[in-house]
Amino acid sequence: AQRVTQPEKLLSVFKGAPVELKCNYSYSGSPELFWYVQYSRQRLQLLLRHISRESIKGFTADLNKGETSFHLKKPFAQEEDSAMYYCALRRYGNNRLAFGKGNQVVVIP
Amino acid sequence: IAGITQAPTSQILAAGRRMTLRCTQDMRHNAMYWYRQDLGLGLRLIHYSNTAGTTGKGEVPDGYSVSRANTDDFPLTLASAVPSQTSVYFCASSAQGGSYNEQFFGPGTRLTVL
């Protein structure tokens, strides 16, 4: 079975400081990795997917199969980045997502 | 385009009562899902449906049932609510087939069982 681990529940950073959210997974096959974000009073939405290799709102995430990680990074945090972030994994060819427990990020002005 | 709608927005329910949470999508997505969100536990899949007429159990299905009579609707029923079912419930949908299909989420239903 696949599993997603996000070790820190709460992360507080100052505005302008770098932020990194860790995500490790366990899955023996070829995973599909995602980061979802939930801003206050808004619905959950997709932030990044590993296949796209893109930067969204300044965030990037690289899939490291050797370390089974998909950490989310942003070099300079902004106040609007305060949100709950979830890492998620999907087995190839399967629709269902397995979510981590989430990281609450608070950006201090 | 509404996307995914859920009703009610919130509900307080007495233990033992029956409750149906409604979910409707207008994106013609084949696959739909129900999750519960609990502090410290993240999102956990309750039930899912890959296409109309089929359903499957997720990670935490006990105490819940679903039906998928058509493409658009995916109601979640609590036959006899218990306090441990107090949670925020999210419905989601995605296109069937292909890799990396994004799941789109509804606004959630906050349920309190007393």
Short mmCIF file of C-alpha atoms in Angstrom, two decimals:
data_model
loop_
_atom_site.label_atom_id
_atom_site.label_comp_id
_atom_site.label_asym_id
_atom_site.label_seq_id
_atom_site.Cartn_x
_atom_site.Cartn_y
_atom_site.Cartn_z
CA ALA A 1 0.00 0.00 0.00
CA GLN A 2 1.14 3.54 -0.64
CA ARG A 3 1.77 5.99 2.17
CA VAL A 4 2.58 9.69 2.31
CA THR A 5 4.40 11.29 5.23
CA GLN A 6 4.51 14.99 6.01
CA PRO A 7 6.52 15.27 9.23
CA GLU A 8 5.81 18.85 10.34
CA LYS A 9 2.26 19.79 11.23
CA LEU A 10 2.88 23.50 11.67
CA LEU A 11 5.52 25.62 10.02
CA SER A 12 5.97 29.29 10.87
CA VAL A 13 8.24 31.39 8.69
CA PHE A 14 8.92 35.10 8.34
CA LYS A 15 7.96 36.90 5.17
CA GLY A 16 10.84 36.75 2.72
CA ALA A 17 12.38 33.67 4.29
CA PRO A 18 12.63 30.36 2.42
CA VAL A 19 10.04 27.71 3.07
CA GLU A 20 10.36 23.97 2.54
CA LEU A 21 7.65 21.44 3.18
CA LYS A 22 8.84 17.86 3.35
CA CYS A 23 6.99 14.98 1.78
CA ASN A 24 8.17 11.39 1.74
CA TYR A 25 6.32 8.50 0.25
CA SER A 26 6.40 4.74 0.25
CA TYR A 27 5.31 2.99 -2.90
CA SER A 28 7.07 0.29 -4.87
CA GLY A 29 5.75 1.26 -8.29
CA SER A 30 5.88 4.44 -10.37
CA PRO A 31 4.18 7.16 -8.35
CA GLU A 32 2.40 10.29 -9.41
CA LEU A 33 2.97 13.05 -6.88
CA PHE A 34 0.95 16.20 -6.25
CA TRP A 35 0.81 19.14 -3.89
CA TYR A 36 -2.63 20.49 -3.03
CA VAL A 37 -3.26 23.74 -1.14
CA GLN A 38 -6.18 24.98 0.92
CA TYR A 39 -6.30 28.69 1.65
CA SER A 40 -8.46 29.97 4.47
CA ARG A 41 -12.17 29.64 3.66
CA GLN A 42 -11.43 28.22 0.22
CA ARG A 43 -11.68 24.77 -1.25
CA LEU A 44 -8.74 22.47 -1.78
CA GLN A 45 -6.99 23.05 -5.11
CA LEU A 46 -4.10 21.61 -7.04
CA LEU A 47 -0.83 23.51 -6.66
CA LEU A 48 1.74 21.32 -8.41
CA ARG A 49 2.10 17.94 -10.06
CA HIS A 50 5.51 16.37 -10.51
CA ILE A 51 5.08 15.56 -14.18
CA SER A 52 4.66 19.23 -15.06
CA ARG A 53 8.01 20.29 -13.61
CA GLU A 54 6.65 23.83 -13.37
CA SER A 55 6.78 26.67 -10.85
CA ILE A 56 3.43 27.82 -9.52
CA LYS A 57 3.21 30.93 -7.33
CA GLY A 58 6.97 30.63 -6.86
CA PHE A 59 6.73 27.06 -5.54
CA THR A 60 8.66 24.16 -7.01
CA ALA A 61 8.84 20.48 -6.14
CA ASP A 62 11.18 17.84 -7.50
CA LEU A 63 10.51 14.14 -7.35
CA ASN A 64 13.52 12.30 -5.94
CA LYS A 65 12.92 8.60 -6.46
CA GLY A 66 16.14 7.65 -4.69
CA GLU A 67 15.05 9.41 -1.50
CA THR A 68 11.32 8.80 -2.20
CA SER A 69 10.67 12.48 -1.60
CA PHE A 70 8.69 15.29 -3.18
CA HIS A 71 9.55 18.33 -1.07
CA LEU A 72 7.85 21.65 -1.79
CA LYS A 73 10.05 24.74 -1.81
CA LYS A 74 9.76 28.48 -2.21
CA PRO A 75 12.76 30.79 -1.84
CA PHE A 76 10.87 33.82 -0.47
CA ALA A 77 7.65 33.29 1.47
CA GLN A 78 4.79 35.75 1.09
CA GLU A 79 1.90 36.41 3.47
CA GLU A 80 -0.55 34.98 0.94
CA ASP A 81 1.26 31.65 1.18
CA SER A 82 -0.30 31.04 4.58
CA ALA A 83 -2.41 27.94 4.02
CA MET A 84 -2.69 24.20 4.57
CA TYR A 85 -0.58 22.15 2.17
CA TYR A 86 -1.15 18.48 1.38
CA CYS A 87 1.15 16.12 -0.43
CA ALA A 88 -0.64 13.37 -2.33
CA LEU A 89 0.31 10.23 -4.21
CA ARG A 90 -1.49 8.27 -6.85
CA ARG A 91 -0.54 4.89 -8.17
CA TYR A 92 -0.03 4.88 -11.92
CA GLY A 93 -3.31 4.10 -13.69
CA ASN A 94 -5.38 4.53 -10.53
CA ASN A 95 -7.67 7.50 -9.87
CA ARG A 96 -7.50 7.50 -6.10
CA LEU A 97 -5.20 9.79 -4.11
CA ALA A 98 -3.48 9.04 -0.82
CA PHE A 99 -2.95 12.26 1.12
CA GLY A 100 -0.45 13.11 3.78
CA LYS A 101 -1.63 14.65 7.05
CA GLY A 102 -0.93 18.16 5.85
CA ASN A 103 1.27 21.11 6.82
CA GLN A 104 -0.17 24.32 8.20
CA VAL A 105 2.05 27.17 7.01
CA VAL A 106 1.92 30.53 8.74
CA VAL A 107 3.88 33.38 7.19
CA ILE A 108 4.69 36.07 9.75
CA PRO A 109 4.70 39.63 8.37
CA ILE B 1 -20.06 26.89 -14.45
CA ALA B 2 -20.50 25.85 -10.82
CA GLY B 3 -17.98 22.97 -10.78
CA ILE B 4 -18.77 20.96 -7.68
CA THR B 5 -21.42 21.93 -5.18
CA GLN B 6 -22.11 20.40 -1.79
CA ALA B 7 -25.09 20.71 0.53
CA PRO B 8 -25.59 21.52 3.27
CA THR B 9 -22.74 23.88 4.12
CA SER B 10 -22.92 22.83 7.73
CA GLN B 11 -25.14 20.69 9.90
CA ILE B 12 -25.54 19.80 13.55
CA LEU B 13 -26.98 16.33 13.96
CA ALA B 14 -28.10 14.26 16.91
CA ALA B 15 -26.41 10.90 17.30
CA GLY B 16 -28.42 8.07 15.81
CA ARG B 17 -30.00 10.22 13.12
CA ARG B 18 -29.71 9.50 9.42
CA MET B 19 -28.06 12.15 7.24
CA THR B 20 -27.32 12.46 3.53
CA LEU B 21 -24.66 14.83 2.27
CA ARG B 22 -25.24 15.91 -1.29
CA CYS B 23 -22.64 16.41 -4.01
CA THR B 24 -23.27 17.51 -7.59
CA GLN B 25 -20.80 18.26 -10.38
CA ASP B 26 -21.41 19.74 -13.81
CA MET B 27 -18.06 18.90 -15.41
CA ARG B 28 -19.19 15.50 -16.73
CA HIS B 29 -16.39 13.84 -14.77
CA ASN B 30 -16.69 10.09 -14.53
CA ALA B 31 -14.90 9.67 -11.22
CA MET B 32 -16.10 11.06 -7.89
CA TYR B 33 -14.83 10.79 -4.33
CA TRP B 34 -15.77 11.50 -0.73
CA TYR B 35 -13.11 12.48 1.82
CA ARG B 36 -13.24 13.47 5.45
CA GLN B 37 -10.80 16.03 6.80
CA ASP B 38 -9.76 15.83 10.45
CA LEU B 39 -7.11 17.88 12.24
CA GLY B 40 -3.89 15.92 12.45
CA LEU B 41 -5.18 13.16 10.19
CA GLY B 42 -5.37 14.96 6.86
CA LEU B 43 -7.79 13.87 4.17
CA ARG B 44 -8.96 10.28 4.19
CA LEU B 45 -10.91 8.65 1.39
CA ILE B 46 -14.30 7.28 2.45
CA HIS B 47 -15.81 5.99 -0.80
CA TYR B 48 -15.24 6.54 -4.48
CA SER B 49 -16.94 5.91 -7.81
CA ASN B 50 -15.03 5.44 -11.05
CA THR B 51 -18.17 5.77 -13.18
CA ALA B 52 -21.93 5.93 -12.83
CA GLY B 53 -23.33 2.69 -11.46
CA THR B 54 -20.14 1.63 -9.65
CA THR B 55 -18.77 2.44 -6.21
CA GLY B 56 -15.83 1.33 -4.10
CA LYS B 57 -14.61 1.53 -0.52
CA GLY B 58 -11.83 3.84 0.47
CA GLU B 59 -9.69 4.00 3.57
CA VAL B 60 -12.46 4.70 6.12
CA PRO B 61 -15.79 3.41 4.75
CA ASP B 62 -17.41 2.10 7.92
CA GLY B 63 -20.63 3.89 8.86
CA TYR B 64 -21.01 5.45 5.41
CA SER B 65 -22.70 4.45 2.18
CA VAL B 66 -22.80 5.99 -1.28
CA SER B 67 -24.71 5.61 -4.51
CA ARG B 68 -24.01 6.75 -8.08
CA ALA B 69 -27.21 6.65 -10.04
CA ASN B 70 -25.96 9.15 -12.62
CA THR B 71 -22.81 11.00 -13.63
CA ASP B 72 -23.55 14.24 -11.81
CA ASP B 73 -24.60 13.18 -8.31
CA PHE B 74 -22.75 11.28 -5.59
CA PRO B 75 -24.58 11.43 -2.23
CA LEU B 76 -22.97 10.21 0.98
CA THR B 77 -25.27 8.74 3.64
CA LEU B 78 -24.66 8.26 7.34
CA ALA B 79 -27.27 5.68 8.33
CA SER B 80 -26.93 6.25 12.08
CA ALA B 81 -24.58 9.10 12.92
CA VAL B 82 -22.06 8.82 15.76
CA PRO B 83 -19.94 11.58 17.35
CA SER B 84 -16.75 10.23 15.74
CA GLN B 85 -18.24 11.20 12.39
CA THR B 86 -17.92 14.85 13.33
CA SER B 87 -15.70 16.17 10.55
CA VAL B 88 -15.49 18.28 7.43
CA TYR B 89 -16.54 16.29 4.38
CA PHE B 90 -15.23 17.05 0.91
CA CYS B 91 -16.55 15.74 -2.36
CA ALA B 92 -14.23 15.68 -5.38
CA SER B 93 -14.32 14.64 -9.02
CA SER B 94 -11.87 13.90 -11.80
CA ALA B 95 -11.92 12.85 -15.43
CA GLN B 96 -11.61 9.13 -15.89
CA GLY B 97 -8.62 7.70 -17.66
CA GLY B 98 -5.20 9.10 -18.44
CA SER B 99 -2.47 9.98 -16.05
CA TYR B 100 -2.16 12.96 -13.77
CA ASN B 101 -5.86 13.85 -13.81
CA GLU B 102 -6.51 16.64 -11.36
CA GLN B 103 -9.13 16.17 -8.68
CA PHE B 104 -11.49 19.13 -8.25
CA PHE B 105 -12.93 19.65 -4.79
CA GLY B 106 -16.20 20.98 -3.49
CA PRO B 107 -16.45 23.62 -0.74
CA GLY B 108 -17.03 21.06 2.00
CA THR B 109 -19.75 20.24 4.53
CA ARG B 110 -19.01 20.77 8.21
CA LEU B 111 -20.88 18.11 10.19
CA THR B 112 -21.18 18.01 13.95
CA VAL B 113 -22.71 14.95 15.58
CA LEU B 114 -23.78 15.43 19.19
#
